[in-house]
């Protein structure tokens, strides 16, 4: 059996039955990582030996007749925004270079308890801020379908590693689209569950009222399998939902007949690439042919999604990132000292020499005290430009005199966006449309224009603002051979419905089975 060609569901069944050892399965994927990651840069850390040791322990337990977890022997890649005790957790930031968390994220602990094998940590936009993976302090990720293009972001490494067969499953996080958009641009399936369905404990916080973890895999069925392990209540996360977790894999069956799908006319305005629009229309036609009905719905405030998100997310980020001051968390710049590597704590930045050092850093006279100087230099050198932009936007919008005009107003518009979805879901079961306005764009194409980069999120941010679920999966390819993504959004706690609708589509089509020709 060639593990790289198998679904996660098949791999787990094969390990359980003894047709495949966990070691052989893990070895196939780490070999693949070693063969192609140099060109894709999807991983920030891989630990071959540790993964093989974990796999060998699973095989030994199986031989001894001991019970195995639900994901026994399944290689999983984890976004570097989730805390792991056995890998550094950097959020692709110089600020956290070399940082080793003292505990595992709840999701990581659940994966381990289920006997999944964590093969490595994936590259991302710094602190999950970005839509192209070009904001990583550790280099761009390349789209396996065309290495000159972006895989999307911020979970670009997770999407690219699944697309390039380096892992059957990856974990991502989605604050404004960071699971669904890279999944769409890389031709895989990405699922952002309802806010609170999966614990955020141990996910490095970006915007706490929007952040949600989710699975990324080749198919909706594989996402359902992983959901059964990672979803559920966590008393350690105050926003975690207490509702029982259904058996998502058992709820995949059932036809699409009678499914009421909403179509939003405003989605088809300026900015939407015609090839993407056509791919999306073909997906609607496939759903209709399978017995679903399509209905026009309105989301009158969707057009305010981008300005609303780009106020609320930076406001929350400016607060969450205040902890990186060089004392409590993060690299510390020490005036007058050179770089000092401190075991387990990361690199100490050299004042005035850091990758992101600002002009004027050499002038010690501008600081009111050595402590303030340390804070300022540590933050100037530790954070990259996009993270600084978000902190400044958020700090400005929260400051006295502007709070009402910007932050409070954005919260009110968020309510209207939520209400639009509630009203639409009174008429339809799910809402469908494009994930992104274009297929994967060229690396460098939008880096000089932050607003153009923000507009890439126009179809995804509403899901997070409303706290609902969304799934994206491939529905075709452009003439140039790039995947086109389709998105379904459903009401709160409609996980089973979204996974089932996507799975049933994937039973009728084979877009999700296409692989990029990334030669080894
Ligand atoms: N692209 C969006 C941003 O830059 C979304 C990021 C995310 O979901 N983490 O904020």
Short mmCIF file of C-alpha atoms and ligand atoms in Angstrom, two decimals:
data_model
loop_
_atom_site.label_atom_id
_atom_site.label_comp_id
_atom_site.label_asym_id
_atom_site.label_seq_id
_atom_site.Cartn_x
_atom_site.Cartn_y
_atom_site.Cartn_z
CA UNK A 1 0.00 0.00 0.00
CA UNK A 2 1.33 3.43 -0.98
CA UNK A 3 0.30 5.62 1.97
CA UNK A 4 0.68 8.93 0.11
CA UNK A 5 -2.28 8.08 -2.15
CA UNK A 6 -4.62 7.12 0.66
CA UNK A 7 -7.17 9.20 2.50
CA UNK A 8 -6.79 9.74 6.24
CA UNK A 9 -9.83 7.52 6.74
CA UNK A 10 -8.16 4.70 4.79
CA UNK A 11 -4.83 5.14 6.57
CA UNK A 12 -6.42 4.91 10.01
CA UNK A 13 -8.36 1.79 8.96
CA UNK A 14 -5.22 0.20 7.49
CA UNK A 15 -3.17 0.79 10.64
CA UNK A 16 -5.99 -0.53 12.79
CA UNK A 17 -6.37 -3.70 10.71
CA UNK A 18 -2.64 -4.29 10.48
CA UNK A 19 -2.44 -3.83 6.69
CA UNK A 20 -0.09 -0.91 7.27
CA UNK A 21 2.21 -0.24 10.20
CA UNK A 22 2.22 3.21 11.77
CA UNK A 23 5.97 3.29 11.10
CA UNK A 24 5.56 2.63 7.37
CA UNK A 25 2.82 5.25 7.19
CA UNK A 26 4.84 7.89 9.03
CA UNK A 27 7.99 7.10 7.08
CA UNK A 28 6.24 7.59 3.74
CA UNK A 29 5.13 11.09 4.72
CA UNK A 30 8.39 12.23 6.32
CA UNK A 31 10.27 10.93 3.25
CA UNK A 32 7.95 13.00 1.11
CA UNK A 33 8.56 16.06 3.31
CA UNK A 34 12.30 15.58 2.91
CA UNK A 35 11.89 15.25 -0.86
CA UNK A 36 9.71 18.27 -1.60
CA UNK A 37 9.58 20.67 1.34
CA UNK A 38 12.76 22.42 0.18
CA UNK A 39 10.72 23.83 -2.69
CA UNK A 40 7.44 24.42 -0.87
CA UNK A 41 8.69 25.65 2.57
CA UNK A 42 5.51 24.43 4.22
CA UNK A 43 7.24 23.31 7.45
CA UNK A 44 9.07 25.32 10.07
CA UNK A 45 9.97 22.23 12.09
CA UNK A 46 9.93 18.49 11.37
CA UNK A 47 11.13 15.79 13.76
CA UNK A 48 11.59 12.58 11.83
CA UNK A 49 12.97 10.52 14.70
CA UNK A 50 10.36 11.58 17.21
CA UNK A 51 7.57 10.85 14.72
CA UNK A 52 8.99 7.40 13.96
CA UNK A 53 9.41 6.66 17.68
CA UNK A 54 5.78 7.59 18.32
CA UNK A 55 4.71 5.42 15.39
CA UNK A 56 6.79 2.48 16.67
CA UNK A 57 5.14 2.78 20.09
CA UNK A 58 1.72 2.60 18.42
CA UNK A 59 2.74 -0.50 16.46
CA UNK A 60 4.03 -2.12 19.66
CA UNK A 61 0.75 -1.43 21.43
CA UNK A 62 -1.18 -2.89 18.55
CA UNK A 63 0.97 -6.03 18.54
CA UNK A 64 0.39 -6.37 22.28
CA UNK A 65 -3.35 -6.24 21.69
CA UNK A 66 -3.76 -2.94 23.54
CA UNK A 67 -6.47 -0.48 22.50
CA UNK A 68 -5.56 2.25 20.02
CA UNK A 69 -6.85 5.80 19.72
CA UNK A 70 -9.22 6.95 16.96
CA UNK A 71 -6.42 8.42 14.81
CA UNK A 72 -3.77 5.81 15.58
CA UNK A 73 -0.78 6.17 13.28
CA UNK A 74 -2.17 9.11 11.31
CA UNK A 75 0.49 11.72 10.48
CA UNK A 76 -0.76 15.22 11.25
CA UNK A 77 0.91 18.58 10.59
CA UNK A 78 0.08 21.40 13.02
CA UNK A 79 0.10 25.14 12.29
CA UNK A 80 2.86 26.84 14.24
CA UNK A 81 0.26 28.96 16.05
CA UNK A 82 -0.64 26.00 18.29
CA UNK A 83 1.47 25.29 21.36
CA UNK A 84 3.44 22.05 21.33
CA UNK A 85 5.85 20.96 24.05
CA UNK A 86 8.01 18.94 21.71
CA UNK A 87 8.44 21.49 18.93
CA UNK A 88 9.22 25.19 19.04
CA UNK A 89 6.11 27.36 18.59
CA UNK A 90 7.00 30.55 16.76
CA UNK A 91 3.87 31.80 14.98
CA UNK A 92 6.37 32.43 12.17
CA UNK A 93 7.62 35.43 14.10
CA UNK A 94 11.12 36.44 15.12
CA UNK A 95 9.44 37.48 18.34
CA UNK A 96 8.93 33.82 19.32
CA UNK A 97 11.96 32.30 17.58
CA UNK A 98 12.94 29.16 19.47
CA UNK A 99 10.09 29.47 22.01
CA UNK A 100 9.11 26.15 23.63
CA UNK A 101 5.69 26.26 25.28
CA UNK A 102 5.35 24.55 28.66
CA UNK A 103 2.08 22.89 27.62
CA UNK A 104 0.27 21.46 24.59
CA UNK A 105 -2.72 23.22 23.04
CA UNK A 106 -5.96 21.37 23.85
CA UNK A 107 -6.24 20.31 20.19
CA UNK A 108 -2.69 18.95 20.24
CA UNK A 109 -3.36 17.06 23.48
CA UNK A 110 -6.49 15.55 21.94
CA UNK A 111 -4.55 14.50 18.83
CA UNK A 112 -1.92 12.83 21.00
CA UNK A 113 -4.54 11.03 23.09
CA UNK A 114 -6.04 9.75 19.83
CA UNK A 115 -2.56 8.39 18.88
CA UNK A 116 -2.06 10.71 15.91
CA UNK A 117 1.60 11.26 15.00
CA UNK A 118 2.54 14.94 14.90
CA UNK A 119 5.14 15.18 12.16
CA UNK A 120 5.88 18.89 12.28
CA UNK A 121 4.82 22.51 12.59
CA UNK A 122 3.69 24.42 9.54
CA UNK A 123 4.66 27.81 8.19
CA UNK A 124 2.13 30.65 8.33
CA UNK A 125 1.77 34.40 8.14
CA UNK A 126 3.32 35.97 11.24
CA UNK A 127 0.81 35.72 14.11
CA UNK A 128 -1.75 34.55 11.49
CA UNK A 129 -1.97 38.05 10.00
CA UNK A 130 -2.07 37.81 6.24
CA UNK A 131 -3.61 36.09 3.27
CA UNK A 132 -0.58 34.93 1.27
CA UNK A 133 1.98 33.52 3.73
CA UNK A 134 4.38 36.24 2.66
CA UNK A 135 4.37 37.70 6.18
CA UNK A 136 6.27 34.75 7.67
CA UNK A 137 9.63 35.68 9.22
CA UNK A 138 10.88 32.33 7.91
CA UNK A 139 10.20 32.67 4.20
CA UNK A 140 7.28 32.41 1.82
CA UNK A 141 5.37 29.19 1.28
CA UNK A 142 5.04 28.18 -2.38
CA UNK A 143 1.83 26.84 -3.86
CA UNK A 144 2.40 23.22 -4.97
CA UNK A 145 0.26 23.86 -8.07
CA UNK A 146 2.62 26.63 -9.21
CA UNK A 147 5.66 27.39 -7.10
CA UNK A 148 5.68 31.03 -8.24
CA UNK A 149 2.30 31.55 -6.58
CA UNK A 150 1.03 31.99 -3.05
CA UNK A 151 -0.67 29.11 -1.23
CA UNK A 152 -2.88 31.70 0.49
CA UNK A 153 -2.71 32.43 4.17
CA UNK A 154 -2.44 32.52 6.98
CA UNK A 155 -2.50 28.69 7.22
CA UNK A 156 -0.53 28.47 3.96
CA UNK A 157 1.93 25.86 5.20
CA UNK A 158 -0.89 23.61 6.38
CA UNK A 159 -2.69 23.90 3.02
CA UNK A 160 0.45 23.42 0.93
CA UNK A 161 1.66 20.39 2.89
CA UNK A 162 -1.64 18.57 2.35
CA UNK A 163 -1.77 19.59 -1.34
CA UNK A 164 1.80 18.29 -1.84
CA UNK A 165 1.10 14.98 0.00
CA UNK A 166 3.47 15.85 2.86
CA UNK A 167 0.71 15.08 5.37
CA UNK A 168 -2.76 13.61 4.92
CA UNK A 169 -4.19 16.08 7.43
CA UNK A 170 -3.16 19.43 8.87
CA UNK A 171 -4.52 21.70 11.56
CA UNK A 172 -5.11 25.36 10.75
CA UNK A 173 -6.68 28.38 12.38
CA UNK A 174 -9.17 30.79 10.86
CA UNK A 175 -9.78 34.33 12.13
CA UNK A 176 -11.01 35.84 8.88
CA UNK A 177 -10.55 33.04 6.36
CA UNK A 178 -7.15 31.51 7.12
CA UNK A 179 -8.30 27.90 6.80
CA UNK A 180 -10.79 28.29 3.95
CA UNK A 181 -8.83 30.66 1.70
CA UNK A 182 -5.55 28.67 1.56
CA UNK A 183 -7.55 25.43 1.24
CA UNK A 184 -9.33 27.00 -1.77
CA UNK A 185 -6.10 28.23 -3.37
CA UNK A 186 -4.36 24.86 -2.86
CA UNK A 187 -7.23 22.62 -4.00
CA UNK A 188 -7.90 20.94 -0.64
CA UNK A 189 -10.79 20.91 1.84
CA UNK A 190 -10.68 23.27 4.84
CA UNK A 191 -13.23 23.53 7.61
CA UNK A 192 -13.77 26.44 9.99
CA UNK A 193 -16.28 25.24 12.60
CA UNK A 194 -18.64 27.35 14.68
CA UNK A 195 -16.86 29.70 17.10
CA UNK A 196 -16.27 27.75 20.31
CA UNK A 197 -16.75 24.26 18.82
CA UNK A 198 -13.01 23.61 19.18
CA UNK A 199 -11.02 24.84 22.16
CA UNK A 200 -8.69 27.77 21.56
CA UNK A 201 -6.56 26.97 24.62
CA UNK A 202 -2.98 26.94 23.46
CA UNK A 203 -3.71 28.70 20.17
CA UNK A 204 -1.57 31.83 20.21
CA UNK A 205 -4.24 34.54 20.24
CA UNK A 206 -4.72 36.88 17.29
CA UNK A 207 -8.32 38.16 17.61
CA UNK A 208 -9.94 36.17 20.38
CA UNK A 209 -13.58 36.76 19.41
CA UNK A 210 -12.91 35.51 15.86
CA UNK A 211 -10.19 32.83 16.17
CA UNK A 212 -11.20 29.23 15.54
CA UNK A 213 -9.14 26.10 14.89
CA UNK A 214 -10.11 23.56 12.24
CA UNK A 215 -8.98 20.65 10.08
CA UNK A 216 -7.53 20.80 6.56
CA UNK A 217 -7.45 17.62 4.50
CA UNK A 218 -8.11 16.28 1.03
CA UNK A 219 -11.78 15.61 1.64
CA UNK A 220 -14.71 16.54 3.82
CA UNK A 221 -14.79 12.94 5.08
CA UNK A 222 -11.23 13.29 6.38
CA UNK A 223 -12.14 16.63 8.00
CA UNK A 224 -15.08 14.89 9.70
CA UNK A 225 -12.78 12.17 11.03
CA UNK A 226 -10.40 14.70 12.57
CA UNK A 227 -13.27 16.82 13.91
CA UNK A 228 -14.43 13.91 16.04
CA UNK A 229 -11.11 14.04 17.87
CA UNK A 230 -10.45 17.78 18.12
CA UNK A 231 -13.96 19.18 18.78
CA UNK A 232 -15.55 19.29 22.19
CA UNK A 233 -15.83 21.18 25.42
CA UNK A 234 -12.73 22.34 27.23
CA UNK A 235 -13.16 23.82 30.71
CA UNK A 236 -9.87 25.64 30.07
CA UNK A 237 -11.42 27.85 27.38
CA UNK A 238 -14.26 30.03 28.65
CA UNK A 239 -15.66 30.38 25.11
CA UNK A 240 -15.69 26.65 24.43
CA UNK A 241 -19.18 25.26 23.74
CA UNK A 242 -20.66 22.58 25.97
CA UNK A 243 -22.82 20.90 23.32
CA UNK A 244 -22.06 17.22 22.74
CA UNK A 245 -19.96 16.37 19.68
CA UNK A 246 -21.95 14.38 17.10
CA UNK A 247 -20.40 11.46 15.24
CA UNK A 248 -19.53 13.55 12.20
CA UNK A 249 -18.35 10.57 10.14
CA UNK A 250 -21.62 8.75 10.67
CA UNK A 251 -23.58 11.83 9.67
CA UNK A 252 -21.93 12.14 6.26
CA UNK A 253 -24.55 9.99 4.57
CA UNK A 254 -27.80 11.32 3.20
CA UNK A 255 -28.60 12.79 -0.16
CA UNK A 256 -28.51 16.42 -1.22
CA UNK A 257 -32.16 16.23 -2.28
CA UNK A 258 -34.13 19.05 -0.73
CA UNK A 259 -31.08 20.94 0.60
CA UNK A 260 -31.90 24.64 0.34
CA UNK A 261 -28.83 26.57 -0.79
CA UNK A 262 -28.69 30.37 -0.65
CA UNK A 263 -26.99 32.33 -3.41
CA UNK A 264 -25.96 35.90 -2.67
CA UNK A 265 -26.22 38.18 -5.71
CA UNK A 266 -23.74 40.70 -4.26
CA UNK A 267 -21.01 38.02 -4.34
CA UNK A 268 -20.86 38.36 -8.10
CA UNK A 269 -19.89 42.01 -8.30
CA UNK A 270 -16.63 43.67 -9.31
CA UNK A 271 -13.42 41.96 -8.29
CA UNK A 272 -14.62 38.41 -8.90
CA UNK A 273 -12.52 36.71 -11.54
CA UNK A 274 -14.72 35.36 -14.39
CA UNK A 275 -13.10 31.91 -14.31
CA UNK A 276 -13.76 31.65 -10.58
CA UNK A 277 -17.35 32.80 -11.13
CA UNK A 278 -17.80 30.11 -13.77
CA UNK A 279 -16.35 27.35 -11.57
CA UNK A 280 -18.69 28.39 -8.77
CA UNK A 281 -21.70 28.37 -11.13
CA UNK A 282 -20.80 24.83 -12.19
CA UNK A 283 -20.76 23.76 -8.55
CA UNK A 284 -24.22 25.27 -8.06
CA UNK A 285 -25.35 23.30 -11.11
CA UNK A 286 -23.92 20.06 -9.64
CA UNK A 287 -25.78 20.66 -6.37
CA UNK A 288 -28.97 21.43 -8.29
CA UNK A 289 -28.59 18.26 -10.37
CA UNK A 290 -28.29 16.30 -7.14
CA UNK A 291 -31.64 17.61 -5.93
CA UNK A 292 -30.68 20.72 -3.97
CA UNK A 293 -32.64 23.91 -4.58
CA UNK A 294 -30.99 27.31 -5.08
CA UNK A 295 -32.56 30.45 -3.63
CA UNK A 296 -31.56 34.09 -3.78
CA UNK A 297 -30.72 35.47 -0.35
CA UNK A 298 -29.54 38.89 0.73
CA UNK A 299 -26.75 39.76 3.11
CA UNK A 300 -27.22 43.53 2.93
CA UNK A 301 -24.33 44.33 5.28
CA UNK A 302 -21.81 41.92 3.74
CA UNK A 303 -20.23 44.86 1.93
CA UNK A 304 -19.12 46.22 5.30
CA UNK A 305 -17.41 42.95 6.22
CA UNK A 306 -13.87 44.01 5.29
CA UNK A 307 -13.88 47.38 7.13
CA UNK A 308 -15.59 45.79 10.13
CA UNK A 309 -13.16 42.89 10.31
CA UNK A 310 -10.13 45.13 9.74
CA UNK A 311 -11.14 47.20 12.76
CA UNK A 312 -12.18 44.46 15.18
CA UNK A 313 -9.32 42.07 14.39
CA UNK A 314 -6.54 44.68 14.75
CA UNK A 315 -8.15 46.07 17.94
CA UNK A 316 -8.12 42.63 19.54
CA UNK A 317 -4.65 41.94 18.15
CA UNK A 318 -3.23 45.15 19.61
CA UNK A 319 -4.41 43.99 23.03
CA UNK A 320 -3.36 40.34 22.63
CA UNK A 321 0.10 41.25 21.36
CA UNK A 322 0.84 43.65 24.22
CA UNK A 323 2.30 40.69 26.15
CA UNK A 324 5.31 40.48 23.80
CA UNK A 325 7.44 43.03 25.56
CA UNK A 326 10.75 41.19 25.82
CA UNK A 327 10.11 40.57 29.54
CA UNK A 328 6.99 38.44 29.80
CA UNK A 329 7.16 36.95 26.33
CA UNK A 330 9.34 37.22 23.28
CA UNK A 331 12.84 38.15 22.23
CA UNK A 332 14.52 40.77 24.35
CA UNK A 333 16.73 43.47 22.94
CA UNK A 334 19.33 44.53 25.45
CA UNK A 335 20.86 47.93 24.89
CA UNK A 336 24.57 47.76 24.33
CA UNK A 337 24.72 43.97 24.13
CA UNK A 338 25.06 41.68 21.14
CA UNK A 339 22.85 38.76 20.18
CA UNK A 340 22.66 36.20 22.95
CA UNK A 341 21.07 32.85 22.34
CA UNK A 342 19.28 31.83 25.50
CA UNK A 343 18.40 28.13 25.57
CA UNK A 344 14.68 27.57 25.45
CA UNK A 345 13.87 31.24 25.24
CA UNK A 346 14.92 32.10 21.77
CA UNK A 347 17.27 34.58 20.25
CA UNK A 348 18.04 37.88 21.88
CA UNK A 349 17.93 40.53 19.21
CA UNK A 350 20.86 42.80 18.71
CA UNK A 351 19.74 46.41 18.99
CA UNK A 352 19.69 48.20 15.67
CA UNK A 353 20.56 45.10 13.70
CA UNK A 354 17.35 43.07 13.70
CA UNK A 355 15.59 42.08 10.51
CA UNK A 356 12.86 44.59 11.17
CA UNK A 357 14.92 47.21 12.99
CA UNK A 358 13.64 50.73 12.52
CA UNK A 359 15.61 53.75 11.40
CA UNK A 360 16.71 55.74 14.42
CA UNK A 361 17.04 52.68 16.65
CA UNK A 362 20.64 53.61 17.34
CA UNK A 363 19.66 56.76 19.20
CA UNK A 364 19.46 55.73 22.87
CA UNK A 365 18.61 59.32 23.86
CA UNK A 366 15.04 59.01 22.56
CA UNK A 367 13.95 56.62 25.36
CA UNK A 368 12.78 57.80 28.76
CA UNK A 369 14.29 54.84 30.60
CA UNK A 370 16.29 51.67 29.91
CA UNK A 371 13.12 49.65 30.55
CA UNK A 372 11.14 51.58 27.93
CA UNK A 373 14.08 51.27 25.58
CA UNK A 374 14.08 47.50 26.08
CA UNK A 375 10.32 47.28 25.36
CA UNK A 376 10.57 49.48 22.28
CA UNK A 377 13.61 47.78 20.79
CA UNK A 378 12.26 44.29 21.50
CA UNK A 379 8.98 45.06 19.76
CA UNK A 380 10.64 46.96 16.91
CA UNK A 381 12.94 44.05 16.19
CA UNK A 382 10.68 41.13 17.05
CA UNK A 383 7.60 42.04 15.01
CA UNK A 384 7.41 42.22 11.22
CA UNK A 385 5.85 45.09 9.28
CA UNK A 386 2.30 43.70 8.89
CA UNK A 387 2.04 42.87 12.59
CA UNK A 388 3.19 46.40 13.44
CA UNK A 389 0.61 47.81 11.04
CA UNK A 390 -2.16 45.84 12.77
CA UNK A 391 -0.99 46.91 16.24
CA UNK A 392 -0.96 50.54 15.16
CA UNK A 393 -4.38 50.31 13.48
CA UNK A 394 -5.86 48.64 16.54
CA UNK A 395 -4.24 50.94 19.07
CA UNK A 396 -5.46 53.96 17.13
CA UNK A 397 -9.03 52.65 16.82
CA UNK A 398 -9.18 51.89 20.55
CA UNK A 399 -7.72 55.17 21.74
CA UNK A 400 -9.73 57.84 23.53
CA UNK A 401 -11.67 59.95 21.06
CA UNK A 402 -11.65 57.28 18.36
CA UNK A 403 -13.05 54.29 20.25
CA UNK A 404 -16.71 55.26 19.65
CA UNK A 405 -16.16 56.26 16.04
CA UNK A 406 -14.24 53.12 15.06
CA UNK A 407 -14.29 50.17 17.47
CA UNK A 408 -17.78 50.64 18.95
CA UNK A 409 -19.22 51.31 15.50
CA UNK A 410 -17.55 48.21 14.08
CA UNK A 411 -19.12 46.14 16.88
CA UNK A 412 -22.55 47.49 15.94
CA UNK A 413 -22.02 46.64 12.27
CA UNK A 414 -20.88 43.17 13.34
CA UNK A 415 -24.32 42.71 14.94
CA UNK A 416 -25.99 43.67 11.66
CA UNK A 417 -23.83 41.19 9.76
CA UNK A 418 -24.79 38.48 12.26
CA UNK A 419 -28.44 39.38 11.90
CA UNK A 420 -28.24 39.16 8.10
CA UNK A 421 -27.04 35.57 8.41
CA UNK A 422 -29.76 34.68 10.94
CA UNK A 423 -32.43 36.06 8.62
CA UNK A 424 -30.97 34.24 5.61
CA UNK A 425 -30.82 30.94 7.52
CA UNK A 426 -34.53 31.25 8.22
CA UNK A 427 -35.01 30.68 4.47
CA UNK A 428 -32.12 28.39 3.46
CA UNK A 429 -30.03 25.64 5.07
CA UNK A 430 -26.64 26.83 3.82
CA UNK A 431 -25.22 29.77 1.84
CA UNK A 432 -22.81 29.04 -1.00
CA UNK A 433 -20.41 31.02 -3.17
CA UNK A 434 -16.75 31.65 -3.94
CA UNK A 435 -14.05 31.43 -1.24
CA UNK A 436 -11.74 33.99 -2.83
CA UNK A 437 -12.21 36.44 -5.66
CA UNK A 438 -9.33 34.94 -7.67
CA UNK A 439 -7.31 31.75 -7.89
CA UNK A 440 -3.79 31.75 -6.37
CA UNK A 441 -2.02 35.03 -7.16
CA UNK A 442 1.71 35.46 -7.79
CA UNK A 443 4.06 35.81 -4.84
CA UNK A 444 4.89 39.51 -4.62
CA UNK A 445 1.79 40.57 -6.54
CA UNK A 446 0.02 42.23 -3.60
CA UNK A 447 2.79 42.75 -1.03
CA UNK A 448 3.06 46.46 -1.86
CA UNK A 449 -0.66 47.08 -1.39
CA UNK A 450 -2.07 46.04 2.01
CA UNK A 451 -5.62 47.03 1.03
CA UNK A 452 -5.55 44.77 -2.06
CA UNK A 453 -4.38 41.95 0.23
CA UNK A 454 -7.21 42.65 2.71
CA UNK A 455 -9.82 42.53 -0.08
CA UNK A 456 -8.90 38.89 -0.75
CA UNK A 457 -10.89 38.12 2.43
CA UNK A 458 -14.16 39.63 1.18
CA UNK A 459 -16.04 36.31 1.11
CA UNK A 460 -14.61 34.77 4.26
CA UNK A 461 -14.64 37.36 7.08
CA UNK A 462 -18.43 37.35 7.48
CA UNK A 463 -18.33 33.76 8.76
CA UNK A 464 -16.01 34.76 11.61
CA UNK A 465 -17.84 37.99 12.40
CA UNK A 466 -21.07 35.97 12.69
CA UNK A 467 -19.37 33.13 14.61
CA UNK A 468 -20.81 30.50 12.24
CA UNK A 469 -19.25 27.61 10.30
CA UNK A 470 -17.77 27.52 6.80
CA UNK A 471 -16.18 24.86 4.63
CA UNK A 472 -14.23 25.31 1.42
CA UNK A 473 -13.34 22.72 -1.18
CA UNK A 474 -12.24 22.64 -4.82
CA UNK A 475 -14.91 22.95 -7.52
CA UNK A 476 -12.81 23.21 -10.67
CA UNK A 477 -9.62 24.57 -12.18
CA UNK A 478 -8.69 27.63 -14.18
CA UNK A 479 -7.39 27.29 -17.74
CA UNK A 480 -3.95 27.82 -16.19
CA UNK A 481 -4.39 24.77 -13.96
CA UNK A 482 -5.06 26.50 -10.63
CA UNK A 483 -7.73 25.22 -8.21
CA UNK A 484 -10.96 27.17 -7.77
CA UNK A 485 -12.54 27.07 -4.32
CA UNK A 486 -16.20 26.81 -3.34
CA UNK A 487 -17.51 27.81 0.09
CA UNK A 488 -20.54 26.67 2.06
CA UNK A 489 -21.55 28.58 5.19
CA UNK A 490 -24.05 27.20 7.69
CA UNK A 491 -25.70 28.34 10.92
CA UNK A 492 -24.07 27.91 14.32
CA UNK A 493 -23.47 24.24 15.13
CA UNK A 494 -24.33 23.06 11.62
CA UNK A 495 -21.03 21.15 11.41
CA UNK A 496 -22.70 17.86 10.43
CA UNK A 497 -24.71 19.53 7.69
CA UNK A 498 -21.72 21.37 6.18
CA UNK A 499 -19.51 18.28 6.24
CA UNK A 500 -22.28 16.16 4.75
CA UNK A 501 -23.07 18.64 1.95
CA UNK A 502 -19.39 18.91 1.02
CA UNK A 503 -18.92 15.13 1.26
CA UNK A 504 -21.95 14.43 -0.95
CA UNK A 505 -20.59 16.89 -3.56
CA UNK A 506 -17.26 15.06 -3.40
CA UNK A 507 -19.06 11.76 -4.03
CA UNK A 508 -20.35 13.23 -7.31
CA UNK A 509 -17.17 15.01 -8.46
CA UNK A 510 -13.44 14.31 -8.39
CA UNK A 511 -11.91 17.80 -8.14
CA UNK A 512 -10.69 17.05 -4.62
CA UNK A 513 -8.77 14.00 -5.88
CA UNK A 514 -6.58 15.95 -8.33
CA UNK A 515 -2.97 16.28 -7.24
CA UNK A 516 -0.36 18.81 -8.38
CA UNK A 517 2.45 17.40 -10.51
CA UNK A 518 5.19 18.28 -8.05
CA UNK A 519 7.96 15.95 -9.14
CA UNK A 520 10.33 14.63 -6.49
N1 LIG B 1 -6.28 37.34 5.90
C1 LIG B 1 -6.92 37.71 7.13
C2 LIG B 1 -6.03 38.62 7.92
O1 LIG B 1 -4.98 38.92 7.47
C3 LIG B 1 -7.34 36.50 7.89
C4 LIG B 1 -6.29 35.92 8.75
C5 LIG B 1 -6.74 34.74 9.56
O2 LIG B 1 -7.84 34.20 9.37
N2 LIG B 1 -5.91 34.36 10.52
O3 LIG B 1 -6.33 39.02 8.98
#
